[in-house]
Amino acid sequence: MRFHRPKFCFWLFIFITLLSCFTVMFIFISDTRIAYDHPLTKTYMKMEMEKIIEHMTRLYELKDGEIQEIIEHFGPILKTIVKTLNITVPEDIESLMVAYKSAGMVSAPMSHFDLFTFLPHLWSHEDFLKPFILHSRGRNEVSIVFGIPTVRRQKRNYLIQTLISFVKNMNQTEQDDSLIVVMIAEVDLEYTRQLSEEIKNRLSDAVNSGLLEIIAPSPGYYPDLKNLRLTLGDSEDRVRWRSKQNLDFALLMMYCQPKGSFYVQLEDDLIARPQYQSLMKQTALQRIADEQEWFILDFGGLGFIGKMIRSSDLPWLIQFIIMFYNDKPGDWLLEGLVQTKACHLGRSRKSCKNAKDGIWVKHNESFFQHMGTWSSLAGKIQLLKANNFYNKSI
């Protein structure tokens, strides 16, 4: 994609202006809003702003003349803003801070990822990265976005039961602060339409309120799944199934990333414990307030279930999945990314495990239980259950 300098400078100016407005709103709201988690949210916003500044520092180090000129022009104004937010910032990049909505998140459009090297068929078809929006009320700025990919199963579909459990086990406050995105990961348009209508009929309140969105991939998004490398000694069917599943995960994450502060990966055959949303949110915000490092908060145990990640960290996971989608299952790739981030090559296996446990934090109770028996992989039976699932009747 060609870089247009005048357009870039224009948008940089807009970002700076938005930052000024954001700060004024923050100062006003901080004196008037009363919420149980306000101090934690404030701390989270500050830390995310610091992360943004780190990225902007790298941009500044490119020594682009126009960027430096903008910094020189706007630096004195934004120095006051930074002081108000009590953030330590190098003076020469103060004007490159970008505020995104009330949670201080960064919106990363899909085109910002390097997908084309690994999915070259998309080079001339970038529009294939845009999923079909089957239903949406345009909800965003929520605390948690829950992503649920679903595919056709030969024996039984558990999706409706799963969605009913997720909605029923949220109170109204939790529902208003959440977004559930279902991606029907099929290219059969008739099946997609029928399932979408069933969801809208069976969960009409959640759909009409904006809590529940339904999307589907463009058929052109997928590469030739009949021409994949066979890896890990798996059969062709299994390699095709897990490779497509990885691509489904990546597309769903890209769609969800700008819509909330945190993202949680789920499956279409689960039940949830009551108040799972507020407990997950409170856990994440408390760790941030306590300045405890983390990359993954694990509320599910099995596979990819219940893994929470900051939306601002999702690009690393998305890119990793896209790079190795043909090599390993998604939960193995997550394990590999965490190991890459945490482990020192010169240290022992025990040291590596301790380092991984420091950023992949496992909750002592699973908030989700696997209820399905028939896997989405034809012929596979899935009997695994979370041993530490919430033990009261749902």
CSV table of C-alpha atoms in Angstrom, one decimal:
chain,number,residue,atom,x,y,z
A,1,MET,CA,0.0,0.0,0.0
A,2,ARG,CA,1.5,3.4,-1.0
A,3,PHE,CA,2.1,5.9,1.7
A,4,HIS,CA,0.5,9.3,1.0
A,5,ARG,CA,2.4,11.9,3.0
A,6,PRO,CA,-0.1,14.9,2.8
A,7,LYS,CA,-2.9,12.6,3.7
A,8,PHE,CA,-0.9,11.2,6.6
A,9,CYS,CA,-0.1,14.7,8.0
A,10,PHE,CA,-3.7,15.7,7.7
A,11,TRP,CA,-4.8,12.7,9.8
A,12,LEU,CA,-2.0,13.2,12.3
A,13,PHE,CA,-3.4,16.8,12.8
A,14,ILE,CA,-6.9,15.4,13.3
A,15,PHE,CA,-5.6,12.9,15.8
A,16,ILE,CA,-3.8,15.6,17.8
A,17,THR,CA,-7.0,17.7,17.8
A,18,LEU,CA,-9.0,14.7,19.0
A,19,LEU,CA,-6.5,14.2,21.8
A,20,SER,CA,-7.1,17.7,23.0
A,21,CYS,CA,-10.8,17.2,23.1
A,22,PHE,CA,-10.4,13.8,24.8
A,23,THR,CA,-8.3,15.3,27.5
A,24,VAL,CA,-10.8,18.1,28.3
A,25,MET,CA,-13.6,15.4,28.5
A,26,PHE,CA,-11.4,13.3,30.7
A,27,ILE,CA,-10.8,16.1,33.1
A,28,PHE,CA,-14.5,16.9,33.3
A,29,ILE,CA,-15.7,13.3,33.6
A,30,SER,CA,-13.0,12.5,36.3
A,31,ASP,CA,-14.6,15.0,38.6
A,32,THR,CA,-18.2,14.0,38.1
A,33,ARG,CA,-18.5,10.4,37.2
A,34,ILE,CA,-19.1,7.8,39.9
A,35,ALA,CA,-18.6,4.2,39.0
A,36,TYR,CA,-17.4,1.2,40.9
A,37,ASP,CA,-14.4,0.6,38.6
A,38,HIS,CA,-13.6,4.2,37.7
A,39,PRO,CA,-10.1,4.3,39.4
A,40,LEU,CA,-9.2,1.1,37.6
A,41,THR,CA,-10.4,2.4,34.3
A,42,LYS,CA,-8.4,5.5,34.8
A,43,THR,CA,-5.3,3.5,35.5
A,44,TYR,CA,-5.9,1.3,32.5
A,45,MET,CA,-6.3,4.4,30.2
A,46,LYS,CA,-3.0,5.8,31.5
A,47,MET,CA,-1.1,2.6,30.8
A,48,GLU,CA,-2.6,2.2,27.3
A,49,MET,CA,-1.7,5.8,26.5
A,50,GLU,CA,1.9,5.0,27.6
A,51,LYS,CA,1.9,2.1,25.2
A,52,ILE,CA,0.7,4.3,22.4
A,53,ILE,CA,3.5,6.7,23.1
A,54,GLU,CA,6.0,3.9,22.9
A,55,HIS,CA,4.8,3.1,19.3
A,56,MET,CA,4.9,6.8,18.4
A,57,THR,CA,8.5,7.0,19.7
A,58,ARG,CA,9.5,4.4,17.1
A,59,LEU,CA,7.8,6.4,14.4
A,60,TYR,CA,9.6,9.5,15.5
A,61,GLU,CA,12.9,7.7,15.4
A,62,LEU,CA,12.5,7.3,11.6
A,63,LYS,CA,13.6,11.0,11.5
A,64,ASP,CA,10.9,12.0,9.1
A,65,GLY,CA,11.2,15.7,8.6
A,66,GLU,CA,7.5,16.5,8.4
A,67,ILE,CA,6.7,14.5,11.6
A,68,GLN,CA,9.4,16.4,13.4
A,69,GLU,CA,8.0,19.7,12.1
A,70,ILE,CA,4.6,18.8,13.4
A,71,ILE,CA,6.1,17.9,16.8
A,72,GLU,CA,7.9,21.2,17.0
A,73,HIS,CA,4.6,23.1,16.2
A,74,PHE,CA,2.3,21.3,18.6
A,75,GLY,CA,4.7,20.2,21.4
A,76,PRO,CA,4.1,23.2,23.7
A,77,ILE,CA,0.3,22.7,23.6
A,78,LEU,CA,0.4,19.0,24.3
A,79,LYS,CA,3.0,19.3,27.0
A,80,THR,CA,0.2,20.7,29.1
A,81,ILE,CA,-2.1,17.9,28.3
A,82,VAL,CA,0.5,15.2,29.1
A,83,LYS,CA,1.1,16.9,32.4
A,84,THR,CA,-2.6,16.8,33.2
A,85,LEU,CA,-2.7,13.0,32.5
A,86,ASN,CA,0.5,12.6,34.6
A,87,ILE,CA,2.3,10.6,32.0
A,88,THR,CA,6.1,10.7,31.4
A,89,VAL,CA,6.7,11.4,27.7
A,90,PRO,CA,9.8,12.3,25.7
A,91,GLU,CA,9.3,15.9,24.8
A,92,ASP,CA,9.9,15.3,21.1
A,93,ILE,CA,7.0,13.0,20.6
A,94,GLU,CA,4.3,14.6,22.8
A,95,SER,CA,2.4,15.6,19.8
A,96,LEU,CA,2.2,12.1,18.4
A,97,MET,CA,-0.1,10.7,21.1
A,98,VAL,CA,-3.4,9.4,19.8
A,99,ALA,CA,-6.5,9.0,21.9
A,100,TYR,CA,-9.1,6.4,20.9
A,101,LYS,CA,-12.4,6.7,22.6
A,102,SER,CA,-12.9,6.6,26.3
A,103,ALA,CA,-10.7,3.5,26.9
A,104,GLY,CA,-7.6,4.9,25.2
A,105,MET,CA,-7.5,2.1,22.7
A,106,VAL,CA,-5.8,2.1,19.3
A,107,SER,CA,-8.0,1.2,16.3
A,108,ALA,CA,-5.9,-0.9,13.9
A,109,PRO,CA,-7.6,-1.2,10.5
A,110,MET,CA,-7.2,-4.6,8.8
A,111,SER,CA,-4.9,-3.1,6.2
A,112,HIS,CA,-2.3,-2.4,9.0
A,113,PHE,CA,-1.5,-6.0,9.3
A,114,ASP,CA,1.0,-7.8,7.0
A,115,LEU,CA,-1.5,-10.3,5.7
A,116,PHE,CA,-0.6,-10.2,2.1
A,117,THR,CA,2.9,-11.9,2.4
A,118,PHE,CA,1.2,-15.0,3.9
A,119,LEU,CA,-2.1,-14.8,2.1
A,120,PRO,CA,-0.9,-13.6,-1.3
A,121,HIS,CA,-4.2,-14.2,-3.0
A,122,LEU,CA,-5.5,-11.1,-1.2
A,123,TRP,CA,-3.0,-8.7,-2.8
A,124,SER,CA,-5.5,-7.5,-5.4
A,125,HIS,CA,-8.6,-8.3,-3.4
A,126,GLU,CA,-8.2,-6.4,-0.1
A,127,ASP,CA,-12.0,-6.1,0.0
A,128,PHE,CA,-12.1,-9.9,0.8
A,129,LEU,CA,-10.9,-8.9,4.3
A,130,LYS,CA,-14.2,-7.2,5.0
A,131,PRO,CA,-16.7,-9.7,6.4
A,132,PHE,CA,-20.4,-9.6,5.4
A,133,ILE,CA,-22.3,-7.8,8.2
A,134,LEU,CA,-25.5,-9.9,8.6
A,135,HIS,CA,-26.7,-8.0,11.6
A,136,SER,CA,-25.2,-5.1,13.6
A,137,ARG,CA,-26.5,-2.1,15.6
A,138,GLY,CA,-23.0,-0.6,15.4
A,139,ARG,CA,-22.2,-1.0,19.1
A,140,ASN,CA,-18.6,-0.2,20.1
A,141,GLU,CA,-16.7,1.3,23.1
A,142,VAL,CA,-17.6,-1.6,25.3
A,143,SER,CA,-15.3,-3.2,27.9
A,144,ILE,CA,-15.3,-6.7,26.5
A,145,VAL,CA,-15.9,-8.1,23.0
A,146,PHE,CA,-16.7,-11.9,23.0
A,147,GLY,CA,-15.8,-13.6,19.7
A,148,ILE,CA,-17.6,-16.8,18.7
A,149,PRO,CA,-16.7,-18.5,15.5
A,150,THR,CA,-19.2,-21.2,14.4
A,151,VAL,CA,-19.3,-23.7,11.5
A,152,ARG,CA,-21.7,-26.3,10.3
A,153,ARG,CA,-21.6,-29.6,12.3
A,154,GLN,CA,-22.7,-32.9,10.9
A,155,LYS,CA,-24.4,-34.2,14.0
A,156,ARG,CA,-25.6,-31.4,16.2
A,157,ASN,CA,-25.3,-27.6,16.4
A,158,TYR,CA,-24.9,-26.1,19.9
A,159,LEU,CA,-24.8,-22.4,19.0
A,160,ILE,CA,-28.3,-21.3,20.1
A,161,GLN,CA,-27.9,-23.0,23.4
A,162,THR,CA,-24.5,-21.4,23.9
A,163,LEU,CA,-25.8,-17.9,23.1
A,164,ILE,CA,-28.8,-18.3,25.4
A,165,SER,CA,-26.4,-19.3,28.2
A,166,PHE,CA,-24.1,-16.3,27.5
A,167,VAL,CA,-26.9,-13.8,27.5
A,168,LYS,CA,-28.8,-15.3,30.4
A,169,ASN,CA,-25.8,-15.2,32.6
A,170,MET,CA,-25.2,-11.4,32.2
A,171,ASN,CA,-27.2,-8.8,34.0
A,172,GLN,CA,-28.4,-5.7,32.2
A,173,THR,CA,-25.4,-3.6,33.2
A,174,GLU,CA,-23.1,-6.3,31.9
A,175,GLN,CA,-25.1,-6.6,28.7
A,176,ASP,CA,-24.9,-2.9,28.1
A,177,ASP,CA,-21.1,-3.0,28.4
A,178,SER,CA,-20.4,-6.0,26.2
A,179,LEU,CA,-20.6,-7.1,22.6
A,180,ILE,CA,-21.0,-10.7,21.4
A,181,VAL,CA,-19.9,-11.2,17.8
A,182,VAL,CA,-20.9,-14.5,16.1
A,183,MET,CA,-19.0,-15.3,12.9
A,184,ILE,CA,-20.7,-17.9,10.8
A,185,ALA,CA,-17.6,-19.2,9.2
A,186,GLU,CA,-19.2,-20.8,6.1
A,187,VAL,CA,-19.3,-19.8,2.5
A,188,ASP,CA,-22.6,-21.5,1.8
A,189,LEU,CA,-24.8,-18.4,1.6
A,190,GLU,CA,-28.1,-20.2,2.1
A,191,TYR,CA,-26.9,-21.9,5.3
A,192,THR,CA,-25.4,-18.6,6.5
A,193,ARG,CA,-28.7,-16.9,5.9
A,194,GLN,CA,-30.8,-19.6,7.6
A,195,LEU,CA,-28.6,-19.7,10.7
A,196,SER,CA,-28.6,-15.9,10.9
A,197,GLU,CA,-32.4,-15.8,10.8
A,198,GLU,CA,-32.6,-18.5,13.5
A,199,ILE,CA,-30.3,-16.5,15.8
A,200,LYS,CA,-32.3,-13.3,15.2
A,201,ASN,CA,-35.6,-15.2,16.0
A,202,ARG,CA,-34.4,-17.1,19.0
A,203,LEU,CA,-32.4,-14.2,20.6
A,204,SER,CA,-34.4,-11.2,19.3
A,205,ASP,CA,-33.9,-9.1,22.4
A,206,ALA,CA,-30.1,-9.5,22.4
A,207,VAL,CA,-30.0,-8.8,18.6
A,208,ASN,CA,-32.2,-5.8,18.8
A,209,SER,CA,-30.4,-4.2,21.7
A,210,GLY,CA,-27.1,-4.4,19.9
A,211,LEU,CA,-25.5,-7.0,22.3
A,212,LEU,CA,-25.3,-9.6,19.5
A,213,GLU,CA,-23.8,-9.1,16.1
A,214,ILE,CA,-23.6,-11.6,13.2
A,215,ILE,CA,-21.0,-11.6,10.5
A,216,ALA,CA,-19.7,-14.0,7.9
A,217,PRO,CA,-16.5,-14.1,5.9
A,218,SER,CA,-16.2,-13.3,2.2
A,219,PRO,CA,-15.8,-16.5,0.2
A,220,GLY,CA,-12.7,-15.0,-1.3
A,221,TYR,CA,-11.0,-14.5,2.0
A,222,TYR,CA,-9.7,-18.1,2.2
A,223,PRO,CA,-6.8,-19.4,0.2
A,224,ASP,CA,-6.9,-22.7,-1.7
A,225,LEU,CA,-7.5,-25.0,1.3
A,226,LYS,CA,-7.0,-28.1,-1.0
A,227,ASN,CA,-3.4,-27.1,-1.5
A,228,LEU,CA,-2.0,-26.9,2.0
A,229,ARG,CA,1.2,-28.4,3.3
A,230,LEU,CA,0.7,-31.5,5.5
A,231,THR,CA,2.1,-30.8,8.9
A,232,LEU,CA,2.5,-32.5,12.3
A,233,GLY,CA,1.7,-35.9,10.6
A,234,ASP,CA,-2.0,-35.0,10.4
A,235,SER,CA,-4.4,-36.1,7.7
A,236,GLU,CA,-5.3,-33.8,4.9
A,237,ASP,CA,-8.8,-33.3,6.4
A,238,ARG,CA,-7.4,-32.4,9.8
A,239,VAL,CA,-4.8,-30.0,8.4
A,240,ARG,CA,-7.5,-28.3,6.3
A,241,TRP,CA,-9.9,-28.1,9.3
A,242,ARG,CA,-7.4,-26.5,11.7
A,243,SER,CA,-5.9,-24.2,9.1
A,244,LYS,CA,-9.3,-22.8,8.2
A,245,GLN,CA,-10.1,-22.5,11.9
A,246,ASN,CA,-7.0,-20.4,12.4
A,247,LEU,CA,-8.0,-18.1,9.5
A,248,ASP,CA,-11.5,-17.8,11.0
A,249,PHE,CA,-9.9,-16.8,14.4
A,250,ALA,CA,-7.8,-14.1,12.7
A,251,LEU,CA,-10.6,-12.6,10.7
A,252,LEU,CA,-12.9,-12.5,13.7
A,253,MET,CA,-10.2,-10.9,15.9
A,254,MET,CA,-9.6,-8.2,13.2
A,255,TYR,CA,-13.2,-7.3,13.1
A,256,CYS,CA,-13.6,-7.2,16.9
A,257,GLN,CA,-10.3,-5.4,17.7
A,258,PRO,CA,-11.5,-1.8,17.5
A,259,LYS,CA,-14.8,-2.3,19.2
A,260,GLY,CA,-13.8,-2.7,22.9
A,261,SER,CA,-11.0,-2.7,25.5
A,262,PHE,CA,-10.6,-6.4,25.8
A,263,TYR,CA,-11.3,-9.4,23.6
A,264,VAL,CA,-12.3,-12.9,24.7
A,265,GLN,CA,-12.1,-15.9,22.5
A,266,LEU,CA,-15.0,-18.4,22.9
A,267,GLU,CA,-16.4,-21.4,21.1
A,268,ASP,CA,-19.9,-22.3,19.9
A,269,ASP,CA,-20.6,-25.2,22.3
A,270,LEU,CA,-20.2,-23.8,25.8
A,271,ILE,CA,-22.2,-22.8,28.9
A,272,ALA,CA,-21.2,-19.8,31.1
A,273,ARG,CA,-21.3,-19.2,34.8
A,274,PRO,CA,-23.3,-16.2,36.2
A,275,GLN,CA,-21.7,-12.8,36.2
A,276,TYR,CA,-18.8,-14.0,34.1
A,277,GLN,CA,-18.5,-10.6,32.3
A,278,SER,CA,-18.1,-8.4,35.4
A,279,LEU,CA,-15.7,-10.9,37.1
A,280,MET,CA,-13.5,-11.0,34.0
A,281,LYS,CA,-13.5,-7.2,33.6
A,282,GLN,CA,-12.8,-6.6,37.3
A,283,THR,CA,-9.9,-9.2,37.3
A,284,ALA,CA,-8.3,-7.5,34.3
A,285,LEU,CA,-8.7,-3.9,35.6
A,286,GLN,CA,-7.4,-4.9,39.0
A,287,ARG,CA,-4.2,-6.4,37.6
A,288,ILE,CA,-3.7,-3.3,35.6
A,289,ALA,CA,-4.2,-1.1,38.6
A,290,ASP,CA,-1.8,-3.2,40.6
A,291,GLU,CA,0.7,-2.9,37.7
A,292,GLN,CA,0.9,-6.7,37.4
A,293,GLU,CA,2.2,-7.7,33.9
A,294,TRP,CA,0.0,-10.0,31.8
A,295,PHE,CA,-0.6,-10.9,28.2
A,296,ILE,CA,-3.4,-13.5,28.5
A,297,LEU,CA,-5.9,-13.9,31.3
A,298,ASP,CA,-7.2,-17.5,31.1
A,299,PHE,CA,-10.8,-18.1,32.3
A,300,GLY,CA,-11.4,-21.2,30.3
A,301,GLY,CA,-8.6,-23.7,30.6
A,302,LEU,CA,-9.3,-25.9,27.6
A,303,GLY,CA,-7.9,-24.9,24.2
A,304,PHE,CA,-8.7,-21.4,23.2
A,305,ILE,CA,-11.7,-21.1,25.4
A,306,GLY,CA,-12.0,-18.0,27.7
A,307,LYS,CA,-8.7,-16.4,26.7
A,308,MET,CA,-8.8,-12.7,27.4
A,309,ILE,CA,-6.4,-10.3,25.8
A,310,ARG,CA,-6.1,-6.5,25.6
A,311,SER,CA,-7.5,-5.3,22.2
A,312,SER,CA,-4.3,-3.3,21.8
A,313,ASP,CA,-2.3,-6.5,22.0
A,314,LEU,CA,-4.4,-8.4,19.5
A,315,PRO,CA,-2.4,-7.4,16.4
A,316,TRP,CA,0.6,-9.5,17.7
A,317,LEU,CA,-1.7,-12.5,18.1
A,318,ILE,CA,-3.4,-12.0,14.7
A,319,GLN,CA,-0.1,-11.6,12.9
A,320,PHE,CA,1.3,-14.7,14.5
A,321,ILE,CA,-1.8,-16.8,13.6
A,322,ILE,CA,-1.7,-15.6,10.0
A,323,MET,CA,2.0,-16.4,9.7
A,324,PHE,CA,1.7,-20.0,10.9
A,325,TYR,CA,-2.0,-20.8,10.2
A,326,ASN,CA,-0.9,-23.9,8.2
A,327,ASP,CA,1.5,-25.2,10.7
A,328,LYS,CA,-0.2,-25.7,14.1
A,329,PRO,CA,-3.7,-25.5,15.8
A,330,GLY,CA,-4.6,-22.1,17.2
A,331,ASP,CA,-4.1,-22.9,20.8
A,332,TRP,CA,-0.6,-24.3,20.0
A,333,LEU,CA,0.2,-21.0,18.2
A,334,LEU,CA,-1.0,-19.1,21.3
A,335,GLU,CA,1.3,-21.2,23.4
A,336,GLY,CA,4.2,-20.5,20.9
A,337,LEU,CA,3.6,-16.8,21.0
A,338,VAL,CA,3.6,-16.6,24.7
A,339,GLN,CA,6.8,-18.7,24.9
A,340,THR,CA,8.5,-16.4,22.3
A,341,LYS,CA,7.5,-13.4,24.4
A,342,ALA,CA,8.5,-14.8,27.8
A,343,CYS,CA,11.3,-17.3,27.5
A,344,HIS,CA,15.1,-16.8,27.5
A,345,LEU,CA,17.0,-19.3,25.3
A,346,GLY,CA,19.8,-19.6,27.8
A,347,ARG,CA,17.6,-20.5,30.8
A,348,SER,CA,16.1,-23.7,32.1
A,349,ARG,CA,12.7,-25.1,31.2
A,350,LYS,CA,11.6,-24.3,34.8
A,351,SER,CA,12.6,-20.7,34.4
A,352,CYS,CA,10.7,-20.6,31.0
A,353,LYS,CA,7.6,-22.0,32.6
A,354,ASN,CA,7.7,-19.4,35.4
A,355,ALA,CA,8.2,-16.6,32.9
A,356,LYS,CA,5.2,-17.9,30.8
A,357,ASP,CA,3.0,-18.2,33.9
A,358,GLY,CA,3.8,-14.6,34.7
A,359,ILE,CA,2.1,-13.3,31.5
A,360,TRP,CA,-0.4,-16.1,30.9
A,361,VAL,CA,-2.3,-15.9,34.1
A,362,LYS,CA,-4.7,-18.8,34.7
A,363,HIS,CA,-7.7,-18.1,36.9
A,364,ASN,CA,-8.4,-20.8,39.6
A,365,GLU,CA,-11.9,-21.3,38.3
A,366,SER,CA,-13.2,-21.9,34.8
A,367,PHE,CA,-16.0,-19.6,33.8
A,368,PHE,CA,-17.0,-21.7,30.8
A,369,GLN,CA,-17.8,-25.4,30.4
A,370,HIS,CA,-17.6,-27.4,27.2
A,371,MET,CA,-20.9,-29.1,26.6
A,372,GLY,CA,-20.6,-30.3,23.0
A,373,THR,CA,-19.8,-33.9,22.1
A,374,TRP,CA,-19.5,-33.8,18.3
A,375,SER,CA,-16.6,-31.7,17.1
A,376,SER,CA,-16.8,-29.4,14.1
A,377,LEU,CA,-14.2,-31.8,12.6
A,378,ALA,CA,-16.2,-34.6,11.0
A,379,GLY,CA,-16.0,-37.8,12.9
A,380,LYS,CA,-14.2,-36.4,15.9
A,381,ILE,CA,-15.8,-36.8,19.4
A,382,GLN,CA,-14.9,-34.2,22.0
A,383,LEU,CA,-15.3,-35.4,25.6
A,384,LEU,CA,-13.0,-33.0,27.4
A,385,LYS,CA,-14.5,-31.0,30.3
A,386,ALA,CA,-13.1,-28.3,32.6
A,387,ASN,CA,-12.6,-29.8,36.0
A,388,ASN,CA,-12.7,-26.5,37.8
A,389,PHE,CA,-15.9,-25.1,36.3
A,390,TYR,CA,-18.1,-23.0,38.5
A,391,ASN,CA,-19.9,-25.7,40.6
A,392,LYS,CA,-23.3,-24.2,41.1
A,393,SER,CA,-26.3,-25.0,38.9
A,394,ILE,CA,-26.5,-22.7,35.8
